[in-house]
PDB file of N, CA and C in Angstrom:
ATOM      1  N   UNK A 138      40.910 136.863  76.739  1.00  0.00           N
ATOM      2  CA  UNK A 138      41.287 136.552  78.102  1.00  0.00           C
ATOM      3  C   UNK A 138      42.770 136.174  78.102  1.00  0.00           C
ATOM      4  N   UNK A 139      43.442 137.010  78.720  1.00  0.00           N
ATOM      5  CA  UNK A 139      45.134 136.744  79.068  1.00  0.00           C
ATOM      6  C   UNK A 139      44.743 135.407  79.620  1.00  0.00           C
ATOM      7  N   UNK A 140      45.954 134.582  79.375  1.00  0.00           N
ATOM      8  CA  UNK A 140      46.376 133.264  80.407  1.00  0.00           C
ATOM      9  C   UNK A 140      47.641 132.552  80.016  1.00  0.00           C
ATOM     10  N   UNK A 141      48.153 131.852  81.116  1.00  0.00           N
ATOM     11  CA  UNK A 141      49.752 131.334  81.382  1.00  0.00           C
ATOM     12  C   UNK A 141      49.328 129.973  81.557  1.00  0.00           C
ATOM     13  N   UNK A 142      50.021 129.231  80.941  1.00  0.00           N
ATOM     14  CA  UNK A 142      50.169 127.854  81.489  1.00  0.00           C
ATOM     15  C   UNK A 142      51.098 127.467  82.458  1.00  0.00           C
ATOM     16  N   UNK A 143      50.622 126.670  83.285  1.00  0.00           N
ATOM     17  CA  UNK A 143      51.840 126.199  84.423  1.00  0.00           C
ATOM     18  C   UNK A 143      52.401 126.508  85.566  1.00  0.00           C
ATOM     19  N   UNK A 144      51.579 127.219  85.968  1.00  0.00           N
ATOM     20  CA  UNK A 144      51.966 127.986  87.068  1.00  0.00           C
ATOM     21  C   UNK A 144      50.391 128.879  87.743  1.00  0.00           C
ATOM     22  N   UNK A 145      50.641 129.258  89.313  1.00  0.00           N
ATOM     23  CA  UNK A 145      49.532 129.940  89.531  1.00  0.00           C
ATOM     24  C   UNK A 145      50.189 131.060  90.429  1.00  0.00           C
ATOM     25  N   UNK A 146      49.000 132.222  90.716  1.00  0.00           N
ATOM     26  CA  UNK A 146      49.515 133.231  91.044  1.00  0.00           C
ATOM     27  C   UNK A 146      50.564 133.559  92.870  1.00  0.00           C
ATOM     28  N   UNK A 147      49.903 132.543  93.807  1.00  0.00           N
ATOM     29  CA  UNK A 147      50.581 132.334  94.828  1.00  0.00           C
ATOM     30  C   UNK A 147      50.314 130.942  95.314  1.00  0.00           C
ATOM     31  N   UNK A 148      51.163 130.769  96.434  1.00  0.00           N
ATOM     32  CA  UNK A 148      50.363 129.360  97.145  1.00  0.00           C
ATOM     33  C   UNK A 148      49.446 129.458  97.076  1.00  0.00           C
ATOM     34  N   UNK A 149      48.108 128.238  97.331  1.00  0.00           N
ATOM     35  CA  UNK A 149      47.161 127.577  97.312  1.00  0.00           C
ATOM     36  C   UNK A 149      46.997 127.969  98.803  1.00  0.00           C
ATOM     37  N   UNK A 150      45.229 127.849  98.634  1.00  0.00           N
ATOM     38  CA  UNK A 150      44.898 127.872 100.168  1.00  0.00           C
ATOM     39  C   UNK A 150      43.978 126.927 100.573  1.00  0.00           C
ATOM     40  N   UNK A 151      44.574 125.950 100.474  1.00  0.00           N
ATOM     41  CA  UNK A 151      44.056 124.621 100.638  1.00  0.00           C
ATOM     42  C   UNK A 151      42.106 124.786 100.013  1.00  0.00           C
ATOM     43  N   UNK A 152      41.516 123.751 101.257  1.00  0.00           N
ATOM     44  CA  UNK A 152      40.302 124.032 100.546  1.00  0.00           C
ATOM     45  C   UNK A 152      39.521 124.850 100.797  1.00  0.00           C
ATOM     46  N   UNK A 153      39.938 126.115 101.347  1.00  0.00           N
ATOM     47  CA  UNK A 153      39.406 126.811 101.821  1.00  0.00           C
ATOM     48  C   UNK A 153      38.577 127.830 100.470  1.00  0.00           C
ATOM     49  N   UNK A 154      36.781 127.875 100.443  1.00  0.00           N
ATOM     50  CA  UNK A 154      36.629 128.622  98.986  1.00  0.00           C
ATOM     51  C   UNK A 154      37.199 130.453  99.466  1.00  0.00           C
ATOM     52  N   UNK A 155      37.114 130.475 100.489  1.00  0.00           N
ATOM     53  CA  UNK A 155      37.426 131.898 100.551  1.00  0.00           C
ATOM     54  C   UNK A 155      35.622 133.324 100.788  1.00  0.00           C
ATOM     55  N   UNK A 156      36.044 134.353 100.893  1.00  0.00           N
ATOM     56  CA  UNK A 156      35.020 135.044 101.070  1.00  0.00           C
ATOM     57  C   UNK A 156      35.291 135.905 100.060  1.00  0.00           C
ATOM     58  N   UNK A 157      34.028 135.923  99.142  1.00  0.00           N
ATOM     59  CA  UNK A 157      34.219 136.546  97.540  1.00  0.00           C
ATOM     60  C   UNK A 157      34.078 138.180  97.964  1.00  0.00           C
ATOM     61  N   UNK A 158      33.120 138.424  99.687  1.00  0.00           N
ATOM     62  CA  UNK A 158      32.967 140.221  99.866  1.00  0.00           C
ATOM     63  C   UNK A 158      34.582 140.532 100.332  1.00  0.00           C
ATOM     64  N   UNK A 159      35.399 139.768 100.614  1.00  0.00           N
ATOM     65  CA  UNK A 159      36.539 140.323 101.623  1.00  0.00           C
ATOM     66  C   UNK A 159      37.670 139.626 101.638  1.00  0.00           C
ATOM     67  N   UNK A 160      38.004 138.321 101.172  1.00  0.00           N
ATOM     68  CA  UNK A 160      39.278 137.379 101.645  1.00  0.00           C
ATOM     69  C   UNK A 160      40.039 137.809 100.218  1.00  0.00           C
ATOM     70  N   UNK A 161      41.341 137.927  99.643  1.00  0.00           N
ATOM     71  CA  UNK A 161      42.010 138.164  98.752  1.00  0.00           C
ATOM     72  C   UNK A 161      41.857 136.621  97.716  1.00  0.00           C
ATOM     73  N   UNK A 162      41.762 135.444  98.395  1.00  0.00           N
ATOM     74  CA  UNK A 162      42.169 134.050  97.618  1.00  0.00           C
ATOM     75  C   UNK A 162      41.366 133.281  98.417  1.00  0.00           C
ATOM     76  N   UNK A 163      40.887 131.898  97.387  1.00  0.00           N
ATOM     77  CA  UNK A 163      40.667 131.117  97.999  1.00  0.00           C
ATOM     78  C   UNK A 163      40.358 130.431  96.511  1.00  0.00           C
ATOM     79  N   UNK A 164      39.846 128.495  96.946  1.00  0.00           N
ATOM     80  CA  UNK A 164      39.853 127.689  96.425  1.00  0.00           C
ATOM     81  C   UNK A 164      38.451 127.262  96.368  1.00  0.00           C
ATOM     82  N   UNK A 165      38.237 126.706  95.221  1.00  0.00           N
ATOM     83  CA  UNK A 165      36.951 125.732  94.762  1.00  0.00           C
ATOM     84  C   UNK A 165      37.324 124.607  94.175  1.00  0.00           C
ATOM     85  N   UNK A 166      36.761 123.485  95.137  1.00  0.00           N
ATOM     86  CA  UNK A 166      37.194 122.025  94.203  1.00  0.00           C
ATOM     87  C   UNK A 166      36.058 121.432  93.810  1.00  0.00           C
ATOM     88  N   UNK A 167      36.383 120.177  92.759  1.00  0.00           N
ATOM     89  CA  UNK A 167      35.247 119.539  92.554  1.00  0.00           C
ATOM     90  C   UNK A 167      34.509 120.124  90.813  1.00  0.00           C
ATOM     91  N   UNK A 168      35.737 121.457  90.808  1.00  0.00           N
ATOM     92  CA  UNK A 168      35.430 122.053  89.026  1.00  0.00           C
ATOM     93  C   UNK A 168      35.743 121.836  87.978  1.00  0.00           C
ATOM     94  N   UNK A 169      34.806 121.254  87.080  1.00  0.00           N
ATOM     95  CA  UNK A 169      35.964 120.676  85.928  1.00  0.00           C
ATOM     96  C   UNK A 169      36.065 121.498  84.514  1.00  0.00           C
ATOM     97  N   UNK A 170      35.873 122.526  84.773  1.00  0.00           N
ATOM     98  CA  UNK A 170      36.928 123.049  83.044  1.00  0.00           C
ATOM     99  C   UNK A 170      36.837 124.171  83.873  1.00  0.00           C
ATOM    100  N   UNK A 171      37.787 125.158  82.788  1.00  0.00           N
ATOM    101  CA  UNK A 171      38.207 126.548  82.730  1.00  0.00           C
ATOM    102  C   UNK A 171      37.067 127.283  82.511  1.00  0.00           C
ATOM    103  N   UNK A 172      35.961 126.712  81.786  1.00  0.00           N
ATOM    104  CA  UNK A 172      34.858 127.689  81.590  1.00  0.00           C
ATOM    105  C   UNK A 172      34.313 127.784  82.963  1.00  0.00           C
ATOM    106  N   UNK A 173      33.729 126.690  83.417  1.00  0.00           N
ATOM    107  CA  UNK A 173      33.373 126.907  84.766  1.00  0.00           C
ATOM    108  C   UNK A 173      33.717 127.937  85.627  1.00  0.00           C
ATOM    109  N   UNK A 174      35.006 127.294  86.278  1.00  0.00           N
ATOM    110  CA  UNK A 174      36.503 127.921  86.633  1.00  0.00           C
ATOM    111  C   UNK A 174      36.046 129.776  86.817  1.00  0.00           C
ATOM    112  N   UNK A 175      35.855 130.219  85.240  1.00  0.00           N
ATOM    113  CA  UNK A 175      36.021 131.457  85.113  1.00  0.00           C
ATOM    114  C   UNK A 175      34.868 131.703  85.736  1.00  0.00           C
ATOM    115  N   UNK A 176      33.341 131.029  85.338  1.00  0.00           N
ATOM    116  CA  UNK A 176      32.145 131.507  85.837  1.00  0.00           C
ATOM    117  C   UNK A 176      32.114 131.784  87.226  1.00  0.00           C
ATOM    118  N   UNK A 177      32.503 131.062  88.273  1.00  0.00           N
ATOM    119  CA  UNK A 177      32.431 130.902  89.534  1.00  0.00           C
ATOM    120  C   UNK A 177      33.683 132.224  89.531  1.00  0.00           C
ATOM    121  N   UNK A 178      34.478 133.032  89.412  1.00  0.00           N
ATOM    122  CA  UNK A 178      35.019 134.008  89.635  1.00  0.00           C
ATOM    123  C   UNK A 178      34.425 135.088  88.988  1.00  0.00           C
ATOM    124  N   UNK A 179      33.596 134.999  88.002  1.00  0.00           N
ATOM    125  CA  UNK A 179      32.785 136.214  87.288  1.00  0.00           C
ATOM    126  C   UNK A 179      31.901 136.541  88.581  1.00  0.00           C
ATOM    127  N   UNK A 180      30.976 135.818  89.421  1.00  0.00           N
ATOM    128  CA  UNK A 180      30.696 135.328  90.423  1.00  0.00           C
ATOM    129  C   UNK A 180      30.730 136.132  91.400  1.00  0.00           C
ATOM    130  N   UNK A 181      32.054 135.866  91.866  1.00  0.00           N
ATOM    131  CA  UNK A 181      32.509 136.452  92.699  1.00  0.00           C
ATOM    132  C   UNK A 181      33.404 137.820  93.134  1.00  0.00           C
ATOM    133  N   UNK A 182      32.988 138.299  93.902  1.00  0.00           N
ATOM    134  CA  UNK A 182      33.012 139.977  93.918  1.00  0.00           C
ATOM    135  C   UNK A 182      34.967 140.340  94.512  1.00  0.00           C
ATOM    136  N   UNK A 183      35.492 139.607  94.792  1.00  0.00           N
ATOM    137  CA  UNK A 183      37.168 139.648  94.830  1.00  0.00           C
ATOM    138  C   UNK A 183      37.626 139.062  93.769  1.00  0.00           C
ATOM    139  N   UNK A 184      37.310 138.313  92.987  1.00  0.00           N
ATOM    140  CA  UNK A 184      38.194 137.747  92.306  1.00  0.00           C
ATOM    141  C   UNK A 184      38.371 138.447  91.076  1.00  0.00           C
ATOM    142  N   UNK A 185      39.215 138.612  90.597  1.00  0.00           N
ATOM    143  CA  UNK A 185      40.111 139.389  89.492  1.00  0.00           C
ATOM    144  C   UNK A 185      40.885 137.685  88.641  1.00  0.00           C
ATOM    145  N   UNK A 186      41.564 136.902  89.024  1.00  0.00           N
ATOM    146  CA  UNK A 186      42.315 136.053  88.469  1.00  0.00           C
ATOM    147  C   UNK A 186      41.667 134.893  89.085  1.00  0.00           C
ATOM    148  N   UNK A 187      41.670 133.838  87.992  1.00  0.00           N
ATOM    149  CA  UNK A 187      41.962 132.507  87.952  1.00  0.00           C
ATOM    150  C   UNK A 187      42.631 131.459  87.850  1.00  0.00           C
ATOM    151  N   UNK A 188      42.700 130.203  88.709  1.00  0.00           N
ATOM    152  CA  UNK A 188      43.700 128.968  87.621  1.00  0.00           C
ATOM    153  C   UNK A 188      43.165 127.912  88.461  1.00  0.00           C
ATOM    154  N   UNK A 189      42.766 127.107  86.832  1.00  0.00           N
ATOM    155  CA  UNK A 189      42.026 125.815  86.704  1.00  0.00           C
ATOM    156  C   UNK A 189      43.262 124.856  86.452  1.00  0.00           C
ATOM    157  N   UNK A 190      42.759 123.563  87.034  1.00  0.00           N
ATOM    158  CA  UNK A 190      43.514 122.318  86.717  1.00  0.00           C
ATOM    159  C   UNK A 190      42.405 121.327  86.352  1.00  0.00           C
ATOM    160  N   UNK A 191      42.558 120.651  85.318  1.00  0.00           N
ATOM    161  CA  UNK A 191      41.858 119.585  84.957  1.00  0.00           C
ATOM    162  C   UNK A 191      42.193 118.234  85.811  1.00  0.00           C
ATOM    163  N   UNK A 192      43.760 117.766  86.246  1.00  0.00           N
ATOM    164  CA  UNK A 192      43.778 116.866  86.890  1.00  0.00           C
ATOM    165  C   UNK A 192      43.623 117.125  88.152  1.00  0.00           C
ATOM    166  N   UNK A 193      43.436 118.234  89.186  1.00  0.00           N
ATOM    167  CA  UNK A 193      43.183 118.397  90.599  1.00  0.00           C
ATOM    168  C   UNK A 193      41.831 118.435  90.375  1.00  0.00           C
ATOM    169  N   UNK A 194      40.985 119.082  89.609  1.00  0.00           N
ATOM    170  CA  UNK A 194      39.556 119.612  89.685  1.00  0.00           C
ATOM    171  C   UNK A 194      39.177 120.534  90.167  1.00  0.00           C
ATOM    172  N   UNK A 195      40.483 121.700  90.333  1.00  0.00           N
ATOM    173  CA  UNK A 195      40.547 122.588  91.329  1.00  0.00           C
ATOM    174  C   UNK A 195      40.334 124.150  90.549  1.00  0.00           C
ATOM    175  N   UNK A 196      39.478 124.840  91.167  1.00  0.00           N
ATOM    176  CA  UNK A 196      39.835 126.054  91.175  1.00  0.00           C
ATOM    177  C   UNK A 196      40.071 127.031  91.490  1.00  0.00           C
ATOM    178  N   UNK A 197      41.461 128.036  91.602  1.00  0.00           N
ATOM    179  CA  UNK A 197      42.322 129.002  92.546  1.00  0.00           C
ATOM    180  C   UNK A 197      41.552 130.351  92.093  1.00  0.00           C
ATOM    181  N   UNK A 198      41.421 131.155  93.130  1.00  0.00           N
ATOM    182  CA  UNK A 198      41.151 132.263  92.622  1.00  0.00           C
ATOM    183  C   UNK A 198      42.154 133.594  93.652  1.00  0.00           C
ATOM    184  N   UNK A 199      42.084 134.709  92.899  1.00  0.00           N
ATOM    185  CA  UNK A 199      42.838 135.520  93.737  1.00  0.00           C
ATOM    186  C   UNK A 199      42.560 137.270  93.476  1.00  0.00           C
ATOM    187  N   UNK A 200      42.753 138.029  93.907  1.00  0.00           N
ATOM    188  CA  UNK A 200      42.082 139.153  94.274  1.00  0.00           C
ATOM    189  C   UNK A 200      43.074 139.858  92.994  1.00  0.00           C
ATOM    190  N   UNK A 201      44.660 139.436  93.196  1.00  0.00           N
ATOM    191  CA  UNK A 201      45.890 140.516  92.710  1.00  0.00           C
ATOM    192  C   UNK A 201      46.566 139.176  92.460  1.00  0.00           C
ATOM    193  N   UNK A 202      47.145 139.461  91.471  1.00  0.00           N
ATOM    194  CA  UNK A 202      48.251 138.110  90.933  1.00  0.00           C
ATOM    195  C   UNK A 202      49.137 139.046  89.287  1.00  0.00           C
ATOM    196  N   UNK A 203      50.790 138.405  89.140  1.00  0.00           N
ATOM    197  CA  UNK A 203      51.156 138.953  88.406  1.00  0.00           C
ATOM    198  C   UNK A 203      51.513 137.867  87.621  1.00  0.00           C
ATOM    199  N   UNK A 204      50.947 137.570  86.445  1.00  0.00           N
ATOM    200  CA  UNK A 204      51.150 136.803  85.362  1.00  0.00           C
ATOM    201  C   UNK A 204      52.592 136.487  85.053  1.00  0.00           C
ATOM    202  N   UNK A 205      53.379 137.830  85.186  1.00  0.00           N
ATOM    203  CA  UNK A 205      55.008 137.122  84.863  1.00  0.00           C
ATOM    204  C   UNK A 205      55.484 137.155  85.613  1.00  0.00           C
ATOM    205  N   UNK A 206      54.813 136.531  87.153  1.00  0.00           N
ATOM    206  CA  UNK A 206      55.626 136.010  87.792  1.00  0.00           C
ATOM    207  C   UNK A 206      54.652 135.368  89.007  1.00  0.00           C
ATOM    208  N   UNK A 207      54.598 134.127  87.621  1.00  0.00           N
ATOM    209  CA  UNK A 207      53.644 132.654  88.545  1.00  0.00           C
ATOM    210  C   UNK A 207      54.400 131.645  89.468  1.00  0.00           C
ATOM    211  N   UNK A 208      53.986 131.260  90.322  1.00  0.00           N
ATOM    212  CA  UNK A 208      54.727 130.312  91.357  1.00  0.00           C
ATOM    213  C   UNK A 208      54.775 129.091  90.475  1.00  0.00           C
ATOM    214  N   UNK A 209      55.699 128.579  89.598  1.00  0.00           N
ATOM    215  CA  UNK A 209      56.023 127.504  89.441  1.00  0.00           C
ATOM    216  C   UNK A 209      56.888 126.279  89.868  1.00  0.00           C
ATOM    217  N   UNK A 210      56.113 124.989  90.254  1.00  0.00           N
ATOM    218  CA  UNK A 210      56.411 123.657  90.872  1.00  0.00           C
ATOM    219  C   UNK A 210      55.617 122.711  90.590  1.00  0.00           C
ATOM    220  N   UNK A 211      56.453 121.849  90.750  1.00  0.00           N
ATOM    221  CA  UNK A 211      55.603 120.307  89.899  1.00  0.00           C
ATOM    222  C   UNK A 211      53.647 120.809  90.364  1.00  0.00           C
ATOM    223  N   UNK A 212      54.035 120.460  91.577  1.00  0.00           N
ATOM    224  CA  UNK A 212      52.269 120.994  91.851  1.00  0.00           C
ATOM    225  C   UNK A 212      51.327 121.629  91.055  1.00  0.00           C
ATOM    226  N   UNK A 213      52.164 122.771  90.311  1.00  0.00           N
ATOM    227  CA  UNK A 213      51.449 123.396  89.534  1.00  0.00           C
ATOM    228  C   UNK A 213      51.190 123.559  88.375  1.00  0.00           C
ATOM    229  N   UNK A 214      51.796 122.755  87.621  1.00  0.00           N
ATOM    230  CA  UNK A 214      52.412 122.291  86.222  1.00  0.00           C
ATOM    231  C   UNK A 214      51.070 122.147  85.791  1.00  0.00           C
ATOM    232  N   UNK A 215      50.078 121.134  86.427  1.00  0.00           N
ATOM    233  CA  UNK A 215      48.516 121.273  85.608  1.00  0.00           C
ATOM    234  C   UNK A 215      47.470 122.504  85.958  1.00  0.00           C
ATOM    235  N   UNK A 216      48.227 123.368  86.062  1.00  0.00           N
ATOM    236  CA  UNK A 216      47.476 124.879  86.320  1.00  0.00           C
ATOM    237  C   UNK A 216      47.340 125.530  84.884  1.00  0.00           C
ATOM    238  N   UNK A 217      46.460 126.470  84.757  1.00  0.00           N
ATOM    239  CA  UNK A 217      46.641 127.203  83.594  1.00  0.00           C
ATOM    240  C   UNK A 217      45.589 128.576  84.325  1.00  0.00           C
ATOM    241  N   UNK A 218      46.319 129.831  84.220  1.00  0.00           N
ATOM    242  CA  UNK A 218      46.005 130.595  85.319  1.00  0.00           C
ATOM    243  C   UNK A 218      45.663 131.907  84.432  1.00  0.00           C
ATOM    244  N   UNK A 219      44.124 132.621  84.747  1.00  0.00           N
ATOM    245  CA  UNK A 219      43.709 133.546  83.727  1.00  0.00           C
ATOM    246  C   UNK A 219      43.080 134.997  84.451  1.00  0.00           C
ATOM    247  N   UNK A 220      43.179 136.113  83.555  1.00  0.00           N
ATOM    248  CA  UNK A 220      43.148 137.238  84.114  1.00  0.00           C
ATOM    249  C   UNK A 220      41.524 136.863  83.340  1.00  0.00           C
ATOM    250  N   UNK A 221      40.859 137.205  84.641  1.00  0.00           N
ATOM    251  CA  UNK A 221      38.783 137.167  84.032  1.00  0.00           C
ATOM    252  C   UNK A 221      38.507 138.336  84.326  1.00  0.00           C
ATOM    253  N   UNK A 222      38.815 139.614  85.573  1.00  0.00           N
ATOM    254  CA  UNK A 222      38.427 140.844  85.416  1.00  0.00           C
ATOM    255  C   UNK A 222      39.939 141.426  85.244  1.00  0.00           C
ATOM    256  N   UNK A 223      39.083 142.813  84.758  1.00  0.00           N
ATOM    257  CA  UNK A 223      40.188 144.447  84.719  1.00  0.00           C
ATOM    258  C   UNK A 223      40.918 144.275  86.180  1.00  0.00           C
ATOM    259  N   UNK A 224      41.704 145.032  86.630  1.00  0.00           N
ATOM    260  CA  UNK A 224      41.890 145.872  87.441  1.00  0.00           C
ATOM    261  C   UNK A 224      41.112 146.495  88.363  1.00  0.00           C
ATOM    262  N   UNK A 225      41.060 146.749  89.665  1.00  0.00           N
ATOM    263  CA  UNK A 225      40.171 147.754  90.058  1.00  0.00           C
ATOM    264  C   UNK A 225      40.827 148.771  89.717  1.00  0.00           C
ATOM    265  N   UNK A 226      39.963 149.999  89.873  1.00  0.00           N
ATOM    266  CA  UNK A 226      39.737 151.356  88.742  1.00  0.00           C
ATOM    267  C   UNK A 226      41.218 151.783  90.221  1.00  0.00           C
ATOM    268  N   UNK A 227      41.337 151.600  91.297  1.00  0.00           N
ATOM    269  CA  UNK A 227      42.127 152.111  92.563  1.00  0.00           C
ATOM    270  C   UNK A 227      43.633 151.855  92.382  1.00  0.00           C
ATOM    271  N   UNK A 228      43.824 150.762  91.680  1.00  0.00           N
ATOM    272  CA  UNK A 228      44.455 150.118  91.619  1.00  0.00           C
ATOM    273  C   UNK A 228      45.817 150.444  90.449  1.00  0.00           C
TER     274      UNK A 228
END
């Protein structure tokens, strides 16, 4: 599993978890590790990328995100942000 420390793939969308048939991103709080993290995006039928924080309890997910080039800011410093699926085949 690719992953970056410190950064995540775009703004945050607050707490919104998002719609796994159709929304590009959204958030899950209340998660506490990366294993989790990943499960709840294996899960879910948009999500391609992850990023867990141990001190928010948060987890970001996102449809399309480019690893070398994560939004980094203090905010995000306890992120650590991971590619859990391929690509779509379209894509």
């Amino acid at each position: 599993m690719e992953n970056v420390s410190g950064g995540i793939c775009t703004q945050a969308c607050g707490n919104h978890p998002g719609n796994c048939a159709s929304d590009l991103a959204g958030t899950w709080t209340g998660v506490d590790s990366l294993s989790n993290c990943t499960a709840l995006c294996t899960r879910c039928t948009s999500c391609r990328f992850a990023a867990f924080s141990a001190e928010q309890l948060e987890c970001l997910w996102w449809s399309h995100c480019r690893l070398d080039d994560l939004v980094r800011r203090s905010y995000t410093q306890s992120f650590t942000t991971v590619r859990v699926k391929p690509d779509a085949p379209d894509e």
